[in-house]
Tab-separated table of C-alpha atoms and ligand atoms in Angstrom:
chain	number	residue	atom	x	y	z
Y	786	UNK	CA	119.454	110.424	76.516
Y	787	UNK	CA	122.636	108.542	76.366
Y	788	UNK	CA	122.602	106.484	73.579
Y	789	UNK	CA	122.742	102.598	73.999
Y	790	UNK	CA	125.842	101.679	71.706
Y	791	UNK	CA	128.687	100.348	73.631
Y	792	UNK	CA	127.068	100.070	77.040
Y	793	UNK	CA	129.477	97.733	78.738
Y	794	UNK	CA	127.922	94.896	81.026
Y	795	UNK	CA	128.547	96.162	84.474
Y	796	UNK	CA	131.405	94.659	86.219
Y	797	UNK	CA	131.779	95.299	89.905
Y	798	UNK	CA	128.997	95.626	92.681
Y	799	UNK	CA	131.639	95.998	95.688
Y	800	UNK	CA	128.969	93.700	97.133
Y	801	UNK	CA	131.523	93.734	100.230
Y	802	UNK	CA	131.593	97.409	100.617
Y	803	UNK	CA	128.898	99.214	102.961
Y	804	UNK	CA	126.766	101.976	101.437
Y	805	UNK	CA	128.983	104.919	101.779
Y	806	UNK	CA	126.620	107.805	102.038
Y	807	UNK	CA	125.608	107.238	105.922
Y	808	UNK	CA	125.071	110.495	107.630
Y	809	UNK	CA	123.521	109.605	110.893
Y	810	UNK	CA	120.351	107.865	109.590
Y	811	UNK	CA	119.816	104.066	109.550
Y	812	UNK	CA	117.798	103.722	106.287
Y	813	UNK	CA	120.129	103.699	103.029
Y	814	UNK	CA	120.100	106.239	100.976
Y	815	UNK	CA	118.091	108.866	103.010
Y	816	UNK	CA	120.938	110.640	104.759
Y	817	UNK	CA	119.997	113.921	103.289
Y	818	UNK	CA	116.126	113.415	103.030
Y	819	UNK	CA	113.846	115.728	105.214
Y	820	UNK	CA	112.974	115.237	109.178
Y	821	UNK	CA	109.176	114.229	107.941
Y	822	UNK	CA	110.327	111.592	105.585
Y	823	UNK	CA	113.179	110.169	108.270
Y	824	UNK	CA	110.213	110.019	110.744
Y	825	UNK	CA	107.923	107.955	108.772
Y	826	UNK	CA	110.909	105.891	107.341
Y	827	UNK	CA	111.827	104.886	111.169
Y	828	UNK	CA	108.002	103.989	111.757
Y	829	UNK	CA	108.723	101.453	109.100
Y	830	UNK	CA	112.349	100.273	109.569
Y	831	UNK	CA	113.184	99.603	113.055
Y	832	UNK	CA	115.928	101.895	114.280
Y	833	UNK	CA	117.677	98.989	116.249
Y	834	UNK	CA	117.515	96.236	113.190
Y	835	UNK	CA	117.217	98.616	110.434
Y	836	UNK	CA	114.805	96.321	109.025
Y	837	UNK	CA	111.011	95.804	108.646
Y	838	UNK	CA	108.402	93.016	108.705
Y	839	UNK	CA	105.834	94.294	106.350
Y	840	UNK	CA	102.009	92.245	106.372
Y	841	UNK	CA	100.784	92.765	102.918
Y	842	UNK	CA	96.979	92.303	102.559
Y	843	UNK	CA	96.387	94.772	99.525
Y	844	UNK	CA	95.713	91.863	97.329
Y	845	UNK	CA	92.247	92.812	97.106
Y	846	UNK	CA	92.788	95.924	94.664
Y	847	UNK	CA	93.126	93.530	91.838
Y	848	UNK	CA	92.430	90.024	93.028
Y	849	UNK	CA	89.096	90.590	95.045
Y	850	UNK	CA	88.749	88.344	98.305
Y	851	UNK	CA	91.421	86.009	97.804
Y	852	UNK	CA	91.917	82.859	99.960
Y	853	UNK	CA	92.825	84.044	103.555
Y	854	UNK	CA	91.729	87.241	103.392
Y	855	UNK	CA	88.066	86.709	102.942
Y	856	UNK	CA	87.659	88.082	106.478
Y	857	UNK	CA	90.088	91.431	107.180
Y	858	UNK	CA	88.319	92.338	110.161
Y	859	UNK	CA	88.963	88.620	112.034
Y	860	UNK	CA	92.273	88.502	110.612
Y	861	UNK	CA	94.135	91.895	110.907
Y	862	UNK	CA	93.470	92.039	114.927
Y	863	UNK	CA	95.183	88.444	115.179
Y	864	UNK	CA	98.118	89.804	113.301
Y	865	UNK	CA	98.834	93.357	113.917
Y	866	UNK	CA	101.043	93.299	116.782
Y	867	UNK	CA	102.909	90.512	115.043
Y	868	UNK	CA	104.426	92.751	112.302
Y	869	UNK	CA	105.784	96.429	111.647
Y	870	UNK	CA	104.075	97.634	108.894
Y	871	UNK	CA	100.357	97.114	107.586
Y	872	UNK	CA	100.217	97.037	103.601
Y	873	UNK	CA	96.778	97.760	102.720
Y	874	UNK	CA	94.202	99.503	100.367
Y	875	UNK	CA	91.973	102.706	101.978
Y	876	UNK	CA	89.232	100.473	101.565
Y	877	UNK	CA	90.507	97.804	103.573
Y	878	UNK	CA	91.777	100.090	106.106
Y	879	UNK	CA	88.985	102.300	106.893
Y	880	UNK	CA	86.376	99.377	106.873
Y	881	UNK	CA	88.293	96.634	108.827
Y	882	UNK	CA	91.442	98.154	110.925
Y	883	UNK	CA	90.804	99.913	114.240
Y	884	UNK	CA	92.858	103.387	113.794
Y	885	UNK	CA	94.444	102.670	117.257
Y	886	UNK	CA	96.470	100.014	115.780
Y	887	UNK	CA	99.634	101.894	116.259
Y	888	UNK	CA	101.280	100.407	113.046
Y	889	UNK	CA	103.104	101.874	110.278
Y	890	UNK	CA	100.795	102.192	107.083
Y	891	UNK	CA	102.146	101.278	103.631
Y	892	UNK	CA	98.978	102.546	101.456
Y	893	UNK	CA	98.392	101.121	98.081
Y	894	UNK	CA	97.702	104.216	96.190
Y	895	UNK	CA	97.857	102.447	92.455
Y	896	UNK	CA	95.182	100.555	90.765
Y	897	UNK	CA	93.401	99.832	87.538
Y	898	UNK	CA	93.627	96.405	86.492
Y	899	UNK	CA	91.990	93.148	87.982
Y	900	UNK	CA	92.585	89.080	87.812
Y	901	UNK	CA	90.157	88.995	84.786
Y	902	UNK	CA	92.497	90.939	82.622
Y	903	UNK	CA	95.389	89.075	81.067
Y	904	UNK	CA	97.626	92.327	81.192
Y	905	UNK	CA	97.600	93.883	84.376
Y	906	UNK	CA	100.131	96.418	83.594
Y	907	UNK	CA	97.708	99.058	83.194
Y	908	UNK	CA	97.287	101.483	86.411
Y	909	UNK	CA	96.569	104.842	87.318
Y	910	UNK	CA	96.850	106.668	90.725
Y	911	UNK	CA	93.672	105.791	92.656
Y	912	UNK	CA	94.530	107.564	95.887
Y	913	UNK	CA	95.138	111.366	96.069
Y	914	UNK	CA	97.886	112.678	98.610
Y	915	UNK	CA	95.272	114.524	100.504
Y	916	UNK	CA	93.805	111.034	101.477
Y	917	UNK	CA	97.430	109.674	102.154
Y	918	UNK	CA	97.915	112.658	104.382
Y	919	UNK	CA	94.490	111.971	106.022
Y	920	UNK	CA	95.167	108.421	106.949
Y	921	UNK	CA	98.489	109.338	107.937
Y	922	UNK	CA	100.495	106.806	105.404
Y	923	UNK	CA	103.930	105.809	106.385
Y	924	UNK	CA	104.411	105.386	102.868
Y	925	UNK	CA	102.771	104.982	99.449
Y	926	UNK	CA	103.100	102.140	97.353
Y	927	UNK	CA	102.793	102.166	93.457
Y	928	UNK	CA	103.117	99.164	91.478
Y	929	UNK	CA	105.674	99.557	88.522
Y	930	UNK	CA	105.731	97.468	85.548
Y	931	UNK	CA	109.032	97.623	83.892
Y	932	UNK	CA	109.338	95.919	80.508
Y	933	UNK	CA	105.491	95.633	80.104
Y	934	UNK	CA	103.040	97.151	77.738
Y	935	UNK	CA	101.700	99.669	80.790
Y	936	UNK	CA	105.638	100.680	81.685
Y	937	UNK	CA	104.985	104.410	80.627
Y	938	UNK	CA	101.820	104.524	82.786
Y	939	UNK	CA	103.546	103.092	85.777
Y	940	UNK	CA	106.586	105.177	85.863
Y	941	UNK	CA	104.112	108.304	85.507
Y	942	UNK	CA	102.222	107.040	88.359
Y	943	UNK	CA	105.388	106.407	90.267
Y	944	UNK	CA	106.640	109.864	89.580
Y	945	UNK	CA	103.281	111.740	90.237
Y	946	UNK	CA	102.923	109.963	93.725
Y	947	UNK	CA	106.643	110.593	94.444
Y	948	UNK	CA	106.244	114.245	93.770
Y	949	UNK	CA	103.170	114.552	95.626
Y	950	UNK	CA	104.600	112.831	98.484
Y	951	UNK	CA	107.799	115.141	98.535
Y	952	UNK	CA	105.372	118.077	99.112
Y	953	UNK	CA	104.093	116.380	102.233
Y	954	UNK	CA	107.257	114.279	103.325
Y	955	UNK	CA	105.465	110.857	102.721
Y	956	UNK	CA	108.029	108.298	101.273
Y	957	UNK	CA	107.242	105.997	98.323
Y	958	UNK	CA	107.298	102.610	97.798
Y	959	UNK	CA	108.175	101.245	94.227
Y	960	UNK	CA	106.698	97.786	93.759
Y	961	UNK	CA	108.688	95.836	91.017
Y	962	UNK	CA	105.540	93.943	89.275
Y	963	UNK	CA	106.493	90.413	87.795
Y	964	UNK	CA	103.889	89.802	85.079
Y	965	UNK	CA	102.996	86.162	84.293
Y	966	UNK	CA	105.684	86.086	81.490
Y	967	UNK	CA	108.334	88.342	83.300
Y	968	UNK	CA	111.380	86.687	83.951
Y	969	UNK	CA	113.056	86.695	87.382
Y	970	UNK	CA	116.540	87.155	86.727
Y	971	UNK	CA	118.937	89.201	88.593
Y	972	UNK	CA	119.568	91.357	85.436
Y	973	UNK	CA	115.819	91.882	85.210
Y	974	UNK	CA	115.547	93.064	89.017
Y	975	UNK	CA	118.920	94.973	88.838
Y	976	UNK	CA	117.171	96.822	86.113
Y	977	UNK	CA	113.798	97.167	87.374
Y	978	UNK	CA	114.918	98.172	91.289
Y	979	UNK	CA	117.402	100.990	89.929
Y	980	UNK	CA	114.883	102.347	87.633
Y	981	UNK	CA	112.734	103.084	90.403
Y	982	UNK	CA	115.323	104.228	93.009
Y	983	UNK	CA	116.654	106.634	89.960
Y	984	UNK	CA	113.140	107.954	89.663
Y	985	UNK	CA	113.310	109.099	93.299
Y	986	UNK	CA	111.481	106.194	95.391
Y	987	UNK	CA	112.632	105.813	99.144
Y	988	UNK	CA	111.869	102.094	99.025
Y	989	UNK	CA	111.759	99.388	96.445
Y	990	UNK	CA	110.014	95.840	96.720
Y	991	UNK	CA	111.182	93.261	94.394
Y	992	UNK	CA	111.614	89.444	94.591
Y	993	UNK	CA	114.546	87.329	95.932
Y	994	UNK	CA	116.680	85.911	92.962
Y	995	UNK	CA	120.235	84.593	92.093
Y	996	UNK	CA	122.914	87.346	92.684
Y	997	UNK	CA	120.236	88.956	94.935
Y	998	UNK	CA	123.255	90.761	96.714
Y	999	UNK	CA	124.391	92.561	93.740
Y	1000	UNK	CA	120.638	93.721	93.181
Y	1001	UNK	CA	120.969	95.037	96.780
Y	1002	UNK	CA	124.341	96.770	95.809
Y	1003	UNK	CA	123.217	98.390	92.947
Y	1004	UNK	CA	120.213	99.865	94.386
Y	1005	UNK	CA	120.988	102.880	96.478
Y	1006	UNK	CA	117.791	102.600	98.721
Y	1007	UNK	CA	116.229	99.744	100.816
Y	1008	UNK	CA	115.021	96.838	99.410
Y	1009	UNK	CA	112.182	94.941	100.851
Y	1010	UNK	CA	111.506	91.482	99.194
Y	1011	UNK	CA	108.105	90.604	98.517
Y	1012	UNK	CA	106.865	87.145	99.660
Y	1013	UNK	CA	105.390	85.792	96.426
Y	1014	UNK	CA	103.086	82.783	96.164
Y	1015	UNK	CA	102.820	80.577	99.072
Y	1016	UNK	CA	105.379	78.039	99.451
Y	1017	UNK	CA	105.971	75.733	102.499
Y	1018	UNK	CA	106.866	77.358	105.580
Y	1019	UNK	CA	110.233	76.059	105.602
Y	1020	UNK	CA	110.719	77.072	102.267
Y	1021	UNK	CA	109.478	80.505	102.991
Y	1022	UNK	CA	111.614	81.192	105.991
Y	1023	UNK	CA	114.686	79.812	103.962
Y	1024	UNK	CA	113.566	82.618	101.413
Y	1025	UNK	CA	113.241	85.232	104.087
Y	1026	UNK	CA	116.839	84.090	105.935
Y	1027	UNK	CA	118.583	84.328	102.431
Y	1028	UNK	CA	116.996	87.765	101.464
Y	1029	UNK	CA	118.253	89.308	104.823
Y	1030	UNK	CA	121.558	87.812	104.503
Y	1031	UNK	CA	121.805	89.240	100.950
Y	1032	UNK	CA	121.182	92.737	102.030
Y	1033	UNK	CA	117.270	92.932	101.926
Y	1034	UNK	CA	116.226	95.281	104.847
Y	1035	UNK	CA	112.945	93.248	105.283
Y	1036	UNK	CA	110.339	91.199	104.047
Y	1037	UNK	CA	106.742	92.048	102.764
Y	1038	UNK	CA	104.874	89.116	103.105
Y	1039	UNK	CA	101.199	88.315	102.395
Y	1040	UNK	CA	100.161	85.222	101.096
Y	1041	UNK	CA	103.020	83.265	103.133
Y	1042	UNK	CA	101.570	84.875	106.198
Y	1043	UNK	CA	97.944	84.615	105.662
Y	1044	UNK	CA	97.651	81.186	103.752
Y	1045	UNK	CA	99.919	79.499	106.453
Y	1046	UNK	CA	98.190	77.148	108.707
Y	1047	UNK	CA	99.485	79.408	111.646
Y	1048	UNK	CA	99.651	82.885	110.428
Y	1049	UNK	CA	100.690	84.396	113.827
Y	1050	UNK	CA	103.673	82.014	114.370
Y	1051	UNK	CA	104.618	82.398	110.702
Y	1052	UNK	CA	104.593	86.261	111.125
Y	1053	UNK	CA	106.875	85.819	114.427
Y	1054	UNK	CA	109.135	83.281	112.891
Y	1055	UNK	CA	109.956	85.763	110.064
Y	1056	UNK	CA	110.322	88.397	112.595
Y	1057	UNK	CA	112.902	86.514	114.244
Y	1058	UNK	CA	114.737	86.504	110.916
Y	1059	UNK	CA	114.462	89.943	110.416
Y	1060	UNK	CA	115.007	91.465	113.917
Y	1061	UNK	CA	116.762	88.771	115.924
Y	1062	UNK	CA	119.401	87.465	113.376
Y	1063	UNK	CA	117.734	83.691	113.487
Y	1064	UNK	CA	118.953	81.357	110.858
Y	1065	UNK	CA	116.063	79.962	108.736
Y	1066	UNK	CA	116.570	76.798	110.430
Y	1067	UNK	CA	116.422	78.585	113.923
Y	1068	UNK	CA	113.214	80.026	112.744
Y	1069	UNK	CA	111.791	76.896	111.806
Y	1070	UNK	CA	112.580	75.325	115.044
Y	1071	UNK	CA	110.957	78.299	116.777
Y	1072	UNK	CA	107.586	78.047	114.518
Y	1073	UNK	CA	107.603	74.275	115.015
Y	1074	UNK	CA	107.847	74.680	118.839
Y	1075	UNK	CA	104.983	77.372	118.500
Y	1076	UNK	CA	102.519	75.245	116.380
Y	1077	UNK	CA	103.462	71.846	118.229
Y	1078	UNK	CA	100.462	71.731	120.564
Y	1079	UNK	CA	98.124	73.296	118.243
Q	1136	LIG	C1	99.975	92.448	95.811
Q	1136	LIG	C2	101.294	93.087	96.295
Q	1136	LIG	C3	101.529	92.533	97.593
Q	1136	LIG	O1	101.627	93.487	98.457
Q	1136	LIG	C4	103.053	92.000	97.520
Q	1136	LIG	O2	102.964	90.817	96.310
Q	1136	LIG	C5	103.218	91.167	98.631
Q	1136	LIG	O3	102.329	89.753	98.742
Q	1136	LIG	P1	102.536	88.393	98.561
Q	1136	LIG	O4	103.816	88.132	99.678
Q	1136	LIG	O5	101.385	87.565	98.619
Q	1136	LIG	O6	103.300	88.436	97.278
Q	1136	LIG	O7	101.992	94.005	95.836
Q	1136	LIG	O8	100.201	93.342	94.449
């Protein structure tokens, strides 16, 4: 392993230069992947816009019935046609989502902590590859805790899922976890996203931050931005816009959709930014026009 002596601070991310290894495929870094991987990534990232709106409702795997997700059976039918991907646990999908939903599935396959733990960083691989194949998952999501006590376990989990997924051409989504005490700096996100990509993940999910375009430039696979804690809708749309402007290939929102006063309209407004090049102001106007008579 390279020693850490004399590691120079990185200098130039060439943020103005598009990723050079393109091939004829619309997803960053995937030009040399196998047909099945590309098919599943095309189910996730729209070939026209190159982007995706993931609706995340996998919170129950460690938070239980968080506010807004009390009744998945009532919520998902309302939202499913307004997003591109459903990010969920196998339990939520099998019990509460109709299989005719015709939506890409980001299957949560790691678990291990709960909200009663202080340290959430100790997880395991909770879903085997056969069940991911059975559920026709378009990608498998694994939480990665860079810098936390459970770092090594989470990197083992990520590697196990990537290895199994490559046997069946199912992509892996590495999720950058930010613990309560973890700083949300560009330095941290550059480190975490790059490690996850270097280990072979096909998609990385992280958070928006300052110098986000550098985080994107240094990551050789597509980045999708997590919504994070509930913001005012205007703020959430601004964050979505800045993420896309910064080079993210999509948003993976949970609370900012399912805890919104108007989840469907919020999902549509995010979709306008992600797929139709709306600015945050245009999306905010669109959202208000949709909800004003409600
Ligand atoms: C939960 C997750 C969520 O999928 C992710 O954080 C997106 O949800 P939110 O927008 O509510 O943060 O990884 O562990």
